[in-house]
Amino acid sequence: MVQDLDGETERLRDAGPLARIELLGVPAWTVTRHAEARHLLLDTRLVKDLDAWGLWQSGEVTYAWPLIGMIDAGRSMFTVDGAEHRRLRTKTSQALTPRRLEEIRPDIERFTEELLDELAAQGKDGATVDLKSVFAQPLPMRVVGLLMGVDGSEHAMLTQRYKAFFSMLTPQEERLALLAELDVFYTRLVRDKAARPTDDLTTALILADEGGEPLTEEEVVGNLKAMVAAGHETTIGLILNAVRALLAHPDQLRMVLAGEVSWETVIEETLRWDTPTTHLLMRFATEDIQVGDDVIAKGEGVVISYRAIGRDTAQHGADADAFDITRAAPIRHMTFGHGPHICPGAALSRVEAAIALPALFGRFPGLRLAVADGEIRKLPVMTQNDMESFPVLLEG
């Protein structure tokens, strides 16, 4: 798997705004530039409906393909378009309002302090501690668990299942079995909430009665399954990538700690420069679409390469490859998408990072890597910018 994300990003960017790629033997297009992505993400001729994919219709792609579970993840707002997408998304929006995020802010702050205590306990006396497994990973899982009404005893299981699902080292038979296990878990959760409603997103999805007909059990399950994955994976990457960038740029870290640059700016520059999602699979053309000198033919698949888009020099300037929290604001990126399918959890991820990052550096201003930056290894995942671990020392 690709360990050199910078090299991959440069090659994709150099290939043009629309590039031909191969995904584990399956041909597709990928969009690598901001302007073209912005246009295509609004184009109604590109849809999420798997049945619009020519290779799926012809049987050339089957459930044996390792990435199929990231496209055919059950019926949810992530896999439908148009009026049906609006119906399914409306229900989620009702449960993820700004007011709701403010209501859970004290919980996020409490989770953060508890995990920082655990970090301090494990990292005392100069011991190396894994910032990912102790802090960056459990924090968003606790938050999404709180929102969904998932008991804390299930968090470790879900973390392990999703990690195995995304890994390209997991045999496809095991990956399909994992999806089936998750379906059983979320179906049981939905039925329990239907019988005993509580104040959480799962119950809200079940009971929401605005924006058309109520969601079916399958639709609630599909939404939950995808939202838990997106809700914690993205935030893990955001937190770790921000810490890594600041540790690699100590002058900029000093500016942030001195209050000269806001944490909001750090978050937005991190999202642009080192996106938590590298590539998003997949949309399909319902008719031929002209993009510059190229044509996406009807039935072809399109990937959105968000990391290359975030390094687009036409959008972000000649220094787009540099992490620079002093660049001209606002930093206009599309890391959470654009158009109807923009990530519904974007605000939640930003809130978590805005609480976690200043609290982490406030408690441990001397935080530093315990290994050379070049020794940090990426997980064998095609779509997420995720690390195996992030070993740190808490004092400089």
XYZ file of C-alpha atoms in Angstrom:
396
model
C 0.000 0.000 0.000
C 1.025 3.615 -0.534
C 3.215 4.982 2.268
C 4.363 8.014 0.267
C 1.190 10.122 0.242
C 3.080 13.238 -0.817
C 4.482 11.429 -3.843
C 1.087 9.980 -4.755
C -0.529 13.399 -4.390
C 2.068 15.005 -6.658
C 1.652 12.335 -9.330
C -2.137 12.673 -9.302
C -1.967 16.446 -9.454
C 0.508 16.315 -12.346
C -1.766 13.916 -14.250
C -4.309 16.701 -14.781
C -7.674 17.692 -13.339
C -9.100 14.328 -14.395
C -6.841 11.292 -14.264
C -7.262 7.643 -15.173
C -6.509 5.328 -12.252
C -6.811 1.664 -11.359
C -8.316 0.568 -8.047
C -7.160 -2.968 -7.313
C -7.637 -3.922 -10.947
C -10.735 -1.805 -11.587
C -10.412 1.258 -13.886
C -11.914 4.599 -12.882
C -11.441 8.341 -13.173
C -10.277 10.538 -10.333
C -10.743 14.278 -9.890
C -7.634 16.034 -8.558
C -8.315 19.776 -8.867
C -10.495 22.083 -6.775
C -12.428 23.828 -9.556
C -13.285 20.651 -11.441
C -14.247 18.826 -8.232
C -16.484 21.694 -7.161
C -18.257 21.550 -10.520
C -18.606 17.750 -10.641
C -19.835 17.443 -7.066
C -22.804 19.578 -8.110
C -23.404 17.702 -11.377
C -26.605 15.672 -11.118
C -25.334 13.369 -13.882
C -22.907 11.887 -11.340
C -24.805 9.671 -8.909
C -24.140 7.353 -5.978
C -26.456 4.625 -7.324
C -24.347 1.484 -7.768
C -26.673 0.243 -10.517
C -25.458 3.103 -12.712
C -21.946 1.597 -12.796
C -21.284 -0.182 -16.084
C -18.746 -2.599 -14.586
C -21.284 -3.625 -11.939
C -24.072 -4.073 -14.481
C -21.822 -6.220 -16.674
C -20.676 -8.387 -13.774
C -17.021 -7.416 -14.196
C -17.120 -6.072 -10.633
C -18.677 -8.358 -8.012
C -18.670 -8.740 -4.245
C -15.253 -10.346 -4.607
C -13.760 -6.893 -5.215
C -12.233 -5.695 -1.901
C -13.577 -2.122 -2.169
C -17.206 -2.959 -2.924
C -18.236 -2.587 0.722
C -17.249 1.091 0.622
C -19.705 1.654 -2.230
C -22.492 -0.816 -1.509
C -22.838 -0.231 2.233
C -26.614 -0.575 2.404
C -29.330 1.934 1.725
C -28.558 5.267 3.396
C -28.128 8.943 2.620
C -24.617 8.041 1.435
C -25.845 5.766 -1.371
C -28.892 7.533 -2.860
C -29.468 10.807 -4.703
C -32.064 13.471 -5.367
C -35.305 13.481 -3.426
C -34.492 10.236 -1.604
C -31.159 11.622 -0.489
C -32.835 14.769 0.818
C -35.381 12.677 2.720
C -32.716 10.563 4.416
C -30.364 13.483 5.063
C -33.113 15.675 6.536
C -33.602 13.155 9.316
C -29.918 13.261 10.205
C -29.781 17.055 10.056
C -32.633 17.186 12.556
C -30.494 15.171 14.961
C -27.156 16.983 14.383
C -28.183 20.597 14.821
C -25.789 23.289 16.111
C -27.852 23.370 19.299
C -27.339 19.636 19.798
C -23.588 20.019 19.298
C -23.493 22.759 21.918
C -25.473 20.547 24.278
C -22.841 17.797 24.084
C -19.846 20.174 24.298
C -19.480 19.579 28.067
C -19.438 15.828 27.395
C -16.699 16.234 24.782
C -14.701 18.341 27.240
C -15.163 15.718 29.946
C -14.115 12.873 27.636
C -11.080 14.900 26.604
C -9.953 15.489 30.206
C -10.483 11.838 31.119
C -8.366 10.687 28.190
C -5.663 13.253 28.927
C -5.527 11.839 32.471
C -5.032 8.383 30.976
C -2.367 9.754 28.643
C -0.547 11.296 31.602
C -0.721 8.034 33.556
C 0.721 6.005 30.701
C 3.345 8.585 29.773
C 4.711 9.366 33.237
C 8.432 9.173 34.018
C 9.340 9.666 30.365
C 7.524 6.604 29.042
C 6.520 6.519 25.391
C 2.749 6.536 24.871
C 0.663 6.070 21.724
C -1.322 9.263 21.207
C -3.601 7.501 18.734
C -4.778 4.537 20.804
C -4.966 6.422 24.106
C -6.408 9.770 22.965
C -7.145 10.494 19.289
C -8.994 7.237 18.624
C -11.168 6.776 21.738
C -12.278 10.424 21.883
C -14.346 10.488 18.657
C -15.631 6.979 19.315
C -16.914 8.106 22.740
C -18.527 11.147 21.141
C -20.198 9.279 18.317
C -21.220 6.574 20.778
C -22.869 9.217 22.955
C -24.692 10.682 19.958
C -25.885 7.310 18.687
C -26.693 5.862 22.087
C -24.078 3.103 21.807
C -22.950 1.731 25.165
C -19.295 2.267 26.016
C -18.759 -1.474 26.345
C -19.252 -1.753 22.569
C -16.709 0.919 21.560
C -13.657 -1.349 21.416
C -15.562 -3.879 19.320
C -16.691 -1.216 16.839
C -13.191 0.256 16.593
C -11.746 -3.161 15.799
C -14.465 -4.011 13.270
C -14.086 -0.776 11.333
C -10.297 -1.020 11.364
C -10.483 -4.499 9.854
C -13.133 -3.407 7.348
C -10.991 -0.578 5.941
C -7.712 -2.525 5.918
C -6.638 -3.839 2.531
C -4.962 -6.738 4.341
C -8.313 -8.162 5.474
C -9.430 -11.051 3.230
C -12.605 -10.175 1.357
C -14.563 -13.030 2.904
C -13.773 -11.645 6.361
C -14.667 -8.112 5.255
C -18.094 -9.223 4.024
C -18.614 -11.115 7.274
C -17.720 -7.941 9.210
C -20.372 -6.014 7.288
C -22.922 -8.685 8.162
C -21.913 -8.483 11.854
C -22.310 -4.706 11.811
C -25.747 -5.065 10.234
C -26.779 -7.389 13.057
C -25.358 -5.015 15.697
C -27.071 -1.905 14.339
C -30.348 -3.709 13.663
C -30.425 -4.824 17.299
C -29.602 -1.269 18.396
C -32.397 0.211 16.261
C -34.943 -2.287 17.553
C -33.912 -1.636 21.165
C -34.285 2.133 20.651
C -37.633 1.685 18.928
C -38.860 -0.246 21.967
C -37.186 2.056 24.540
C -36.576 5.523 23.030
C -33.811 7.654 24.524
C -32.277 11.051 23.806
C -29.867 10.143 21.018
C -29.461 10.267 17.255
C -30.611 6.688 16.730
C -33.940 7.402 18.390
C -34.214 10.700 16.514
C -33.763 8.909 13.189
C -36.428 6.383 14.117
C -38.941 8.978 15.291
C -38.251 11.835 12.839
C -41.464 12.629 10.971
C -40.486 15.639 8.852
C -39.276 15.704 5.259
C -41.417 12.901 3.852
C -42.127 9.356 4.920
C -40.295 7.968 7.979
C -37.076 6.030 7.535
C -37.261 2.284 7.259
C -35.291 0.086 9.628
C -32.851 -0.653 6.790
C -32.335 3.068 6.173
C -31.699 3.844 9.835
C -29.218 0.970 10.035
C -27.469 2.123 6.847
C -27.184 5.691 8.095
C -25.813 4.606 11.475
C -23.311 2.152 10.040
C -21.831 4.756 7.717
C -22.018 7.660 10.153
C -20.146 5.860 12.930
C -17.394 5.005 10.440
C -17.163 8.535 9.048
C -17.787 10.168 12.414
C -14.798 8.708 14.193
C -12.324 7.930 11.379
C -12.267 11.502 10.072
C -11.705 13.013 13.498
C -8.875 10.607 14.350
C -7.073 11.753 11.226
C -7.781 15.429 11.842
C -6.411 15.372 15.397
C -3.292 13.338 14.607
C -2.498 15.198 11.387
C -2.772 18.545 13.184
C -0.464 17.388 15.993
C 2.028 15.964 13.495
C 2.031 19.149 11.423
C 2.565 21.396 14.442
C 5.360 19.239 15.854
C 7.062 19.373 12.450
C 6.698 23.168 12.399
C 7.712 24.338 15.895
C 7.708 28.036 14.938
C 4.045 27.742 13.965
C 3.261 25.786 17.135
C 4.768 28.598 19.193
C 2.530 31.094 17.385
C -0.565 29.059 18.236
C 0.394 28.585 21.873
C 1.073 32.310 22.130
C -2.410 33.073 20.838
C -1.137 34.719 17.647
C -3.026 32.235 15.432
C -6.318 30.559 16.297
C -6.898 26.850 16.679
C -9.650 27.228 14.086
C -6.998 28.275 11.556
C -4.837 25.290 12.506
C -7.794 22.972 11.940
C -8.679 24.426 8.540
C -5.079 24.396 7.322
C -4.687 20.796 8.497
C -7.878 19.798 6.709
C -6.569 21.359 3.512
C -2.960 20.213 3.706
C -3.246 16.695 5.126
C -6.815 15.559 4.576
C -8.232 12.794 6.805
C -9.868 11.269 3.704
C -7.496 10.732 0.797
C -9.935 9.353 -1.792
C -13.724 9.065 -1.683
C -15.380 6.181 -3.548
C -17.413 6.538 -5.839
C -19.869 8.278 -8.167
C -21.111 7.053 -11.544
C -21.919 8.890 -14.753
C -25.499 8.516 -16.007
C -24.464 10.095 -19.326
C -21.263 11.302 -20.973
C -19.698 14.248 -19.106
C -17.090 16.479 -20.724
C -14.298 17.672 -18.410
C -11.732 19.706 -20.299
C -10.287 17.479 -22.996
C -11.571 14.296 -21.345
C -14.953 12.585 -21.316
C -16.315 10.560 -18.424
C -18.367 8.040 -20.373
C -21.789 6.927 -19.256
C -21.435 4.136 -16.707
C -17.871 4.997 -15.644
C -16.866 5.473 -12.018
C -15.377 8.647 -10.545
C -13.273 8.979 -7.380
C -12.779 12.289 -5.578
C -9.118 12.621 -4.520
C -9.421 15.102 -1.677
C -5.754 15.149 -0.728
C -4.686 16.155 -4.229
C -7.495 18.725 -4.322
C -6.233 20.221 -1.055
C -2.776 20.677 -2.636
C -4.144 22.307 -5.822
C -1.814 25.217 -6.615
C -4.465 26.956 -8.728
C -6.674 27.196 -5.634
C -4.159 27.534 -2.813
C -1.136 29.125 -4.465
C 2.327 28.006 -5.475
C 3.076 27.030 -1.858
C 0.108 24.626 -1.612
C 2.470 21.828 -0.544
C 3.512 23.815 2.534
C 1.753 23.704 5.893
C 1.325 27.368 6.720
C -1.139 28.635 9.320
C -0.271 32.226 8.350
C -1.565 31.907 4.776
C -4.285 34.318 3.742
C -7.647 33.538 5.333
C -10.167 32.174 4.787
C -8.701 28.828 3.765
C -11.278 27.611 1.239
C -10.944 23.848 0.939
C -13.423 21.052 0.199
C -12.132 18.351 2.505
C -15.616 17.579 3.807
C -17.079 17.578 0.297
C -19.324 19.977 -1.545
C -22.918 20.005 -2.685
C -25.747 17.741 -1.550
C -23.455 15.024 -0.201
C -21.251 17.306 1.905
C -20.284 15.474 5.102
C -23.098 15.833 7.669
C -20.624 15.395 10.522
C -18.228 18.161 9.463
C -19.285 20.512 12.251
C -18.976 17.759 14.851
C -15.445 16.892 13.730
C -14.415 20.540 13.929
C -15.899 20.913 17.423
C -14.051 17.843 18.675
C -10.724 19.013 17.257
C -11.262 22.542 18.595
C -11.660 21.078 22.086
C -9.050 18.312 21.887
C -6.083 20.162 20.388
C -5.811 23.130 22.790
C -6.506 20.837 25.741
C -3.744 18.445 24.642
C -1.102 21.137 24.178
C -2.351 23.020 27.229
C -1.682 19.963 29.383
C 1.499 18.895 27.576
C 3.153 21.942 25.946
C 6.407 19.975 25.621
C 4.761 17.137 23.661
C 7.073 15.642 21.041
C 7.396 12.615 18.823
C 9.172 9.631 20.345
C 10.449 8.544 16.917
C 11.612 10.335 13.791
C 8.694 11.654 11.739
C 9.728 9.442 8.831
C 9.212 6.347 10.981
C 5.459 6.966 11.299
C 3.743 4.262 9.249
C 0.411 4.536 7.475
C -2.235 1.865 7.844
C -2.867 -0.191 4.669
C -6.025 1.774 3.857
C -6.855 3.224 0.461
C -9.414 5.841 1.458
C -8.281 7.129 4.885
C -5.120 8.985 5.843
C -4.567 6.930 8.974
C -1.492 5.965 10.982
C -0.630 2.682 12.649
C 0.375 4.542 15.802
C 1.672 7.919 16.933
C 4.275 7.397 19.695
C 4.975 10.519 21.744
C 6.804 11.746 24.820
C 4.751 14.127 26.908
C 7.593 16.428 27.945
C 10.280 18.010 25.797
